[in-house]
Amino acid sequence: AATAIVTLALGIGANTAIFLLTWSIVLRSLPVPHPDELVRYTFRKGESEIGLTYRQYEAISKRQRALSSMFAWDKSEATLRIGSQASKVPIAFATGSIFSTLELRPAAGRGFAPNAGEPGVALVPEALLSYDYWMQQFHGDPGVIGRVLDVEKTSATIVGVLPRGFDGVSADQHVDVMLPLSFERTMDGKNAMIDQQGSFWLTVMGRLRTGETLQNAQANLAAIDKQISDEADPKHIFLLSGFFADYKLGLESGRGGRSWLRWKYEKPLLALEILCCLMMLLCAVNVALLIVSRVTGRLHEFAMRNALGASRGRLMAQVMTETLILGACGLAGGALLGWELARVLVGMITDPGSTAQLKLDAGMVVFAFTAAVSLGTALAAGVWPAWRASQTAPARDLKQGVNSSSSHRMGRWIIPVQVALGLVLLNTALLMASTLMAYLRQSSGFNAGHTVLADLQLENAAVSETNAPTRATGFLHQVESAPGVEAAALMTMAPINGGFSVGDYYTRDSAGNLHVNKQLWPESISESYFNVLGTRIIEGRGFAAADASGDKVCVLSAQAAKFFFPGQDPLGKYLNAGDGTEKEKESYRIVGVAEDARMSSLLEPAPLAAYFQIGRVSGLSFQYTTIAVRAENAGLGADTLRNVYARSFPGAPQPRIWKFSDAIAYDLSRQRLLSGVSGGFALLALTLVATGLYGILGRTVTERRREIGIRMALGAERRQIVAALAKSAALRVGVGVVAGALLAAAGGRLVRSLLYGVTPGNPWVALATLALLVAVLGLAFVFPAGRAASVNPMEAIREE
């Protein structure tokens, strides 16, 4: 009973955890009326998606004819002061039309005016609290309406509370405070994204008019697509033939809102759900084996009850009742295990240092799914044993007691099924592990070491733009001189964070040929950048203190050097800002070439990059930079940052700090999730397959002990007894291996899109799968074989 309950709990727990994530990320609808009427605008290139600009939103809203209303939304973070306490909280900017589009009814107070937040409309600095934040911070006090919130450097009046359960338009973007969209201009000043036609940042959603369909809306969008691009970007700097020419506007269902987690994990979670089904089938088979063994040992009891008048239905009901009790116990243990496992998995897919985290929705749907899985598994495990119990015959079983052929019949189908399912799970786990290792083996251009990073938003520390360069470099020098710090550097964008940076740069060779690249990644850095992040200089040198005056200099990545100077030595030559059609804006003398680095993600190729000195790039604001610190250990680096920041900017909220190694782990979180969970499934599967084979063979030896003794008394050698047992087991295992290989081949095609550096039919993976399976099954065979070989003929013959 304990073994059956643990087996069920493990299987149900894994299913619960994966379904809880799938429901929260993929399946759950927005908690608003009629979510199926919602649509969402997309801007994609293949599987890559970015937001829309405000100009695109304006152009769409003027021309679309299929929607009754639409809104624009974006999430961010802001420093919120309540009394003397300052903290970072997740916030959102939204147009006032969000209330009519989503049909939201505030839990207290009111919402924004319909045109609130639109450019050209006078900004009214108002704020709405999420229901949870209202309860946590203000204990549901209705008197909070009318109070003033200190947000960044300005204030906003609380006018309402969002409906209970609604805290954003996606599972991974819950917010505490919502502000009008144009409030972003107040917070970010001249860097406000709302005023930049190249800022692709907005989630745009709408509600279909009565009688309209998603297909009609898509057709309407296709008809006005070029007009939208022309109006949003008249000079085609970004759209059509510009930077994002390969990105296309689209429209899809907005039932679940917009979620980066859904985009990233929808396919992996689907694959894991399939593996969960196989795992539960394997658990059901093993529990069935346990129950059959128990029933087989009680055939004398069932035969006696049948002789005394018990019907076959009564006997089946007894076995099914016992099985369902086991299922109920497994459900209780599995639900608790699944919840804890889901929390661990959420930690794996959460951006390090983020204030927002996926909220698991353990509602009735999840409970019903878990109960259905438990009931289904218990029924599947108990049907055949119950039928076997009902087939007892008093005349036969009262004399025979134990049916010597039961284990043989069980082994004919249970062992092949177990081996086939185990092989599929093990093969999938090895494919996923190979994918993760392939990503880790490739050159990233970085060395995480004991490096920590922090966002320096000096504007939040009341540092003016004029003073920002002096204050930022002064802060850097204090950190560098702290005990235990090996090096520190400033940069405009943290690496491996999913962002992107592009710019126009060109060179002109001696023949007058122009080499222009509009997708070059410009990165402004301080002198120690390459030392801190471990990017190697492969030619020339990095930056030095002397470069602060005289010619402006730069370092190119290896690919950029080959592009701009094919077949030439780039050192000493110049890289120019612009596209070569206008007067040169800035020129930079090339002093070094660095190895290629995967700036945005380890999953994407290294871009062509150019590194500039952070103090010598026109238009660069020091108010939003990142500092990286390499210290004796990561904890010391983080503590140093906090202490120096508190001294340098008293009263300012602490910056977001994260380990570089955590950023890399998060970047590969999809691969880690697949590898870790499928590996756990494979380990459990091997355990169940081994115990199943051991149980079948062990019971076979017990039931055939008298037969073995007689054969040995008639001259059979021990090795012949073991060989006969091995032949029987090998036949069953062989059938399972063939069936499992066919299933694994079909499953490999399903997960092909999730693989990297390995193919589904990789022979080395197949050999490793077979070798591991055979090794585990070999261990399971050793003990029953030893028992069979050690049977004493005289003792066995004398036994009843």
Coordinates of N, CA and C in Angstrom, one line a residue, residues 370-475:
T370 N -6.6 17.5 -11.2 CA -5.9 16.7 -10.3 C -6.7 15.5 -9.8
A371 N -8.0 15.8 -9.4 CA -8.9 14.7 -9.0 C -9.2 13.8 -10.1
A372 N -9.4 14.3 -11.3 CA -9.7 13.4 -12.5 C -8.5 12.5 -12.8
V373 N -7.2 13.1 -12.7 CA -6.0 12.3 -13.0 C -5.9 11.1 -11.9
S374 N -6.2 11.5 -10.7 CA -6.1 10.5 -9.6 C -7.2 9.4 -9.8
L375 N -8.4 9.8 -10.1 CA -9.5 8.8 -10.3 C -9.2 8.0 -11.5
G376 N -8.8 8.6 -12.6 CA -8.5 7.8 -13.8 C -7.3 6.8 -13.6
T377 N -6.3 7.3 -12.9 CA -5.2 6.4 -12.7 C -5.6 5.2 -11.8
A378 N -6.3 5.5 -10.8 CA -6.8 4.4 -9.9 C -7.7 3.4 -10.6
L379 N -8.6 3.9 -11.4 CA -9.5 3.0 -12.2 C -8.7 2.2 -13.2
A380 N -7.7 2.9 -13.9 CA -6.9 2.1 -14.8 C -6.1 1.0 -14.1
A381 N -5.6 1.4 -12.9 CA -4.8 0.4 -12.2 C -5.6 -0.7 -11.6
G382 N -6.8 -0.5 -11.3 CA -7.6 -1.5 -10.6 C -8.5 -2.4 -11.4
V383 N -8.8 -2.0 -12.7 CA -9.8 -2.7 -13.5 C -9.3 -4.1 -13.7
W384 N -8.1 -4.4 -14.2 CA -7.7 -5.7 -14.5 C -7.6 -6.6 -13.3
P385 N -6.9 -6.1 -12.2 CA -6.9 -6.9 -11.0 C -8.3 -7.2 -10.4
A386 N -9.2 -6.2 -10.5 CA -10.6 -6.5 -10.1 C -11.2 -7.6 -10.9
W387 N -11.0 -7.5 -12.2 CA -11.6 -8.6 -13.1 C -10.9 -9.9 -12.7
R388 N -9.6 -9.9 -12.5 CA -8.9 -11.2 -12.1 C -9.5 -11.8 -10.8
A389 N -9.8 -10.9 -9.8 CA -10.4 -11.4 -8.6 C -11.7 -12.0 -8.8
S390 N -12.5 -11.4 -9.7 CA -13.9 -11.9 -10.0 C -13.9 -13.3 -10.7
Q391 N -12.7 -13.7 -11.3 CA -12.7 -14.9 -12.1 C -12.3 -16.1 -11.3
T392 N -12.2 -16.0 -10.0 CA -11.8 -17.1 -9.1 C -12.9 -18.3 -9.2
A393 N -12.4 -19.5 -9.2 CA -13.3 -20.7 -9.2 C -13.0 -21.5 -8.0
P394 N -14.0 -21.7 -7.1 CA -13.8 -22.4 -5.9 C -13.2 -23.8 -6.1
A395 N -13.6 -24.5 -7.1 CA -13.2 -25.9 -7.3 C -11.7 -25.9 -7.6
R396 N -11.2 -24.9 -8.3 CA -9.8 -24.8 -8.6 C -8.9 -24.1 -7.6
D397 N -9.3 -22.9 -7.2 CA -8.5 -22.0 -6.4 C -8.4 -22.4 -5.0
L398 N -9.5 -23.1 -4.4 CA -9.4 -23.5 -3.0 C -8.4 -24.6 -2.9
K399 N -8.2 -25.4 -3.9 CA -7.2 -26.5 -3.9 C -5.8 -25.9 -4.2
Q400 N -5.7 -25.0 -5.2 CA -4.4 -24.6 -5.7 C -3.8 -23.4 -4.9
G401 N -4.7 -22.5 -4.3 CA -4.2 -21.4 -3.5 C -3.6 -20.3 -4.3
V402 N -2.4 -20.5 -4.8 CA -1.7 -19.5 -5.6 C -1.6 -19.9 -7.1
N403 N -2.1 -19.1 -8.0 CA -2.1 -19.4 -9.4 C -0.7 -19.3 -10.0
S404 N 0.0 -20.4 -10.3 CA 1.4 -20.3 -10.7 C 1.6 -19.6 -12.0
S405 N 0.5 -19.5 -12.8 CA 0.7 -18.9 -14.1 C 0.4 -17.4 -14.1
S406 N 0.0 -16.8 -13.0 CA -0.4 -15.4 -13.0 C 0.8 -14.5 -13.3
S407 N 1.9 -14.7 -12.7 CA 3.1 -13.9 -12.9 C 3.5 -14.0 -14.4
H408 N 3.4 -15.2 -14.9 CA 3.8 -15.4 -16.3 C 2.9 -14.5 -17.3
R409 N 1.6 -14.6 -17.0 CA 0.7 -13.8 -17.8 C 0.9 -12.3 -17.6
M410 N 1.1 -11.9 -16.4 CA 1.4 -10.4 -16.1 C 2.6 -10.0 -16.9
G411 N 3.7 -10.8 -16.8 CA 4.9 -10.4 -17.4 C 4.8 -10.3 -18.9
R412 N 3.9 -11.0 -19.5 CA 3.7 -11.0 -21.0 C 3.4 -9.6 -21.5
W413 N 2.7 -8.8 -20.7 CA 2.3 -7.5 -21.2 C 2.8 -6.3 -20.3
I414 N 3.0 -6.6 -19.0 CA 3.4 -5.5 -18.1 C 4.9 -5.1 -18.4
I415 N 5.8 -6.1 -18.5 CA 7.2 -5.7 -18.7 C 7.4 -5.0 -20.0
P416 N 6.8 -5.5 -21.2 CA 7.0 -4.7 -22.4 C 6.5 -3.3 -22.3
V417 N 5.3 -3.1 -21.7 CA 4.7 -1.7 -21.5 C 5.6 -0.8 -20.7
Q418 N 6.1 -1.4 -19.6 CA 7.0 -0.6 -18.7 C 8.3 -0.2 -19.4
V419 N 8.9 -1.2 -20.1 CA 10.1 -0.9 -20.8 C 9.9 0.1 -21.9
A420 N 8.8 0.0 -22.7 CA 8.6 0.9 -23.8 C 8.4 2.4 -23.3
L421 N 7.6 2.5 -22.2 CA 7.4 3.9 -21.7 C 8.6 4.4 -21.0
G422 N 9.4 3.6 -20.3 CA 10.6 4.0 -19.7 C 11.6 4.5 -20.8
L423 N 11.7 3.7 -21.9 CA 12.6 4.1 -23.0 C 12.3 5.4 -23.6
V424 N 11.0 5.7 -23.8 CA 10.6 7.0 -24.4 C 11.0 8.1 -23.4
L425 N 10.7 8.0 -22.1 CA 11.0 9.0 -21.2 C 12.5 9.3 -21.0
L426 N 13.2 8.2 -21.0 CA 14.7 8.3 -20.9 C 15.3 8.9 -22.1
N427 N 14.8 8.5 -23.3 CA 15.4 9.1 -24.6 C 15.1 10.6 -24.6
T428 N 13.9 11.0 -24.3 CA 13.5 12.4 -24.3 C 14.4 13.2 -23.3
A429 N 14.6 12.6 -22.1 CA 15.4 13.3 -21.1 C 16.8 13.5 -21.6
L430 N 17.4 12.5 -22.3 CA 18.8 12.6 -22.8 C 18.8 13.7 -24.0
L431 N 17.8 13.7 -24.8 CA 17.7 14.7 -25.8 C 17.7 16.1 -25.3
M432 N 16.9 16.3 -24.2 CA 16.8 17.7 -23.6 C 18.1 18.0 -22.9
A433 N 18.7 17.0 -22.2 CA 20.0 17.3 -21.5 C 21.1 17.6 -22.6
S434 N 21.1 16.9 -23.7 CA 22.0 17.2 -24.8 C 21.8 18.6 -25.3
T435 N 20.6 19.1 -25.4 CA 20.3 20.4 -25.9 C 20.9 21.5 -24.9
L436 N 20.6 21.3 -23.6 CA 21.1 22.2 -22.6 C 22.7 22.2 -22.7
M437 N 23.3 21.1 -22.7 CA 24.8 21.0 -22.8 C 25.3 21.7 -24.0
A438 N 24.6 21.6 -25.2 CA 25.0 22.2 -26.4 C 25.0 23.7 -26.2
Y439 N 24.0 24.3 -25.6 CA 24.0 25.7 -25.3 C 25.1 26.1 -24.4
L440 N 25.4 25.3 -23.4 CA 26.4 25.7 -22.4 C 27.8 25.6 -23.0
R441 N 28.0 24.6 -23.9 CA 29.3 24.5 -24.5 C 29.7 25.5 -25.5
Q442 N 28.7 26.2 -26.1 CA 29.0 27.2 -27.1 C 29.7 28.4 -26.5
S443 N 30.4 29.1 -27.2 CA 31.1 30.3 -26.7 C 30.1 31.4 -26.6
S444 N 30.0 32.0 -25.4 CA 29.1 33.1 -25.2 C 29.8 34.5 -25.3
G445 N 31.1 34.5 -25.2 CA 31.8 35.7 -25.2 C 31.9 36.4 -23.8
F446 N 31.4 35.6 -22.8 CA 31.4 36.1 -21.4 C 31.9 35.1 -20.5
N447 N 32.3 35.5 -19.3 CA 32.7 34.6 -18.2 C 32.0 35.2 -16.9
A448 N 31.0 34.5 -16.5 CA 30.2 35.0 -15.4 C 31.0 35.1 -14.1
G449 N 31.8 34.2 -13.8 CA 32.6 34.3 -12.6 C 31.8 34.7 -11.4
H450 N 32.4 35.6 -10.5 CA 31.7 36.1 -9.3 C 31.3 37.5 -9.6
T451 N 30.5 37.7 -10.7 CA 30.1 39.0 -11.2 C 28.6 39.2 -10.8
V452 N 28.4 40.4 -10.3 CA 27.0 40.9 -10.1 C 26.8 42.2 -10.8
L453 N 25.5 42.4 -11.2 CA 25.1 43.6 -11.9 C 24.0 44.4 -11.2
A454 N 23.9 45.7 -11.4 CA 22.9 46.5 -10.8 C 22.5 47.6 -11.8
D455 N 21.2 47.9 -11.8 CA 20.7 49.0 -12.6 C 20.9 50.3 -11.8
L456 N 21.5 51.2 -12.4 CA 21.7 52.5 -11.8 C 20.7 53.5 -12.5
Q457 N 19.6 53.8 -11.8 CA 18.7 54.8 -12.3 C 18.8 56.0 -11.4
L458 N 19.8 56.9 -11.8 CA 20.2 58.0 -11.0 C 19.1 59.0 -10.9
E459 N 18.2 59.0 -11.9 CA 17.0 59.9 -11.8 C 16.2 59.7 -10.6
N460 N 16.1 58.4 -10.2 CA 15.4 58.0 -9.0 C 16.1 58.5 -7.7
A461 N 17.4 58.7 -7.9 CA 18.2 59.2 -6.7 C 18.3 60.7 -6.7
A462 N 17.4 61.4 -7.5 CA 17.3 62.9 -7.5 C 18.6 63.5 -8.0
V463 N 19.3 62.7 -9.0 CA 20.5 63.3 -9.6 C 20.1 63.9 -10.9
S464 N 20.5 65.1 -11.2 CA 20.1 65.8 -12.4 C 20.9 65.2 -13.6
E465 N 20.5 65.4 -14.8 CA 21.2 64.9 -15.9 C 22.5 65.6 -16.1
T466 N 22.6 66.8 -15.7 CA 23.9 67.5 -15.7 C 25.0 66.9 -14.8
N467 N 24.5 66.5 -13.6 CA 25.5 66.0 -12.6 C 25.7 64.5 -12.8
A468 N 24.8 63.8 -13.6 CA 24.8 62.4 -13.7 C 26.2 61.8 -14.1
P469 N 26.9 62.3 -15.1 CA 28.2 61.7 -15.4 C 29.2 61.7 -14.3
T470 N 29.3 62.9 -13.5 CA 30.2 63.0 -12.4 C 29.8 62.0 -11.3
R471 N 28.5 62.0 -11.0 CA 28.0 61.1 -9.9 C 28.2 59.6 -10.2
A472 N 27.9 59.3 -11.5 CA 28.0 57.9 -11.9 C 29.5 57.4 -11.9
T473 N 30.4 58.2 -12.4 CA 31.8 57.8 -12.4 C 32.4 57.8 -11.0
G474 N 31.9 58.7 -10.2 CA 32.4 58.8 -8.8 C 31.9 57.5 -8.0
F475 N 30.7 57.1 -8.3 CA 30.2 55.9 -7.7 C 31.0 54.7 -8.1

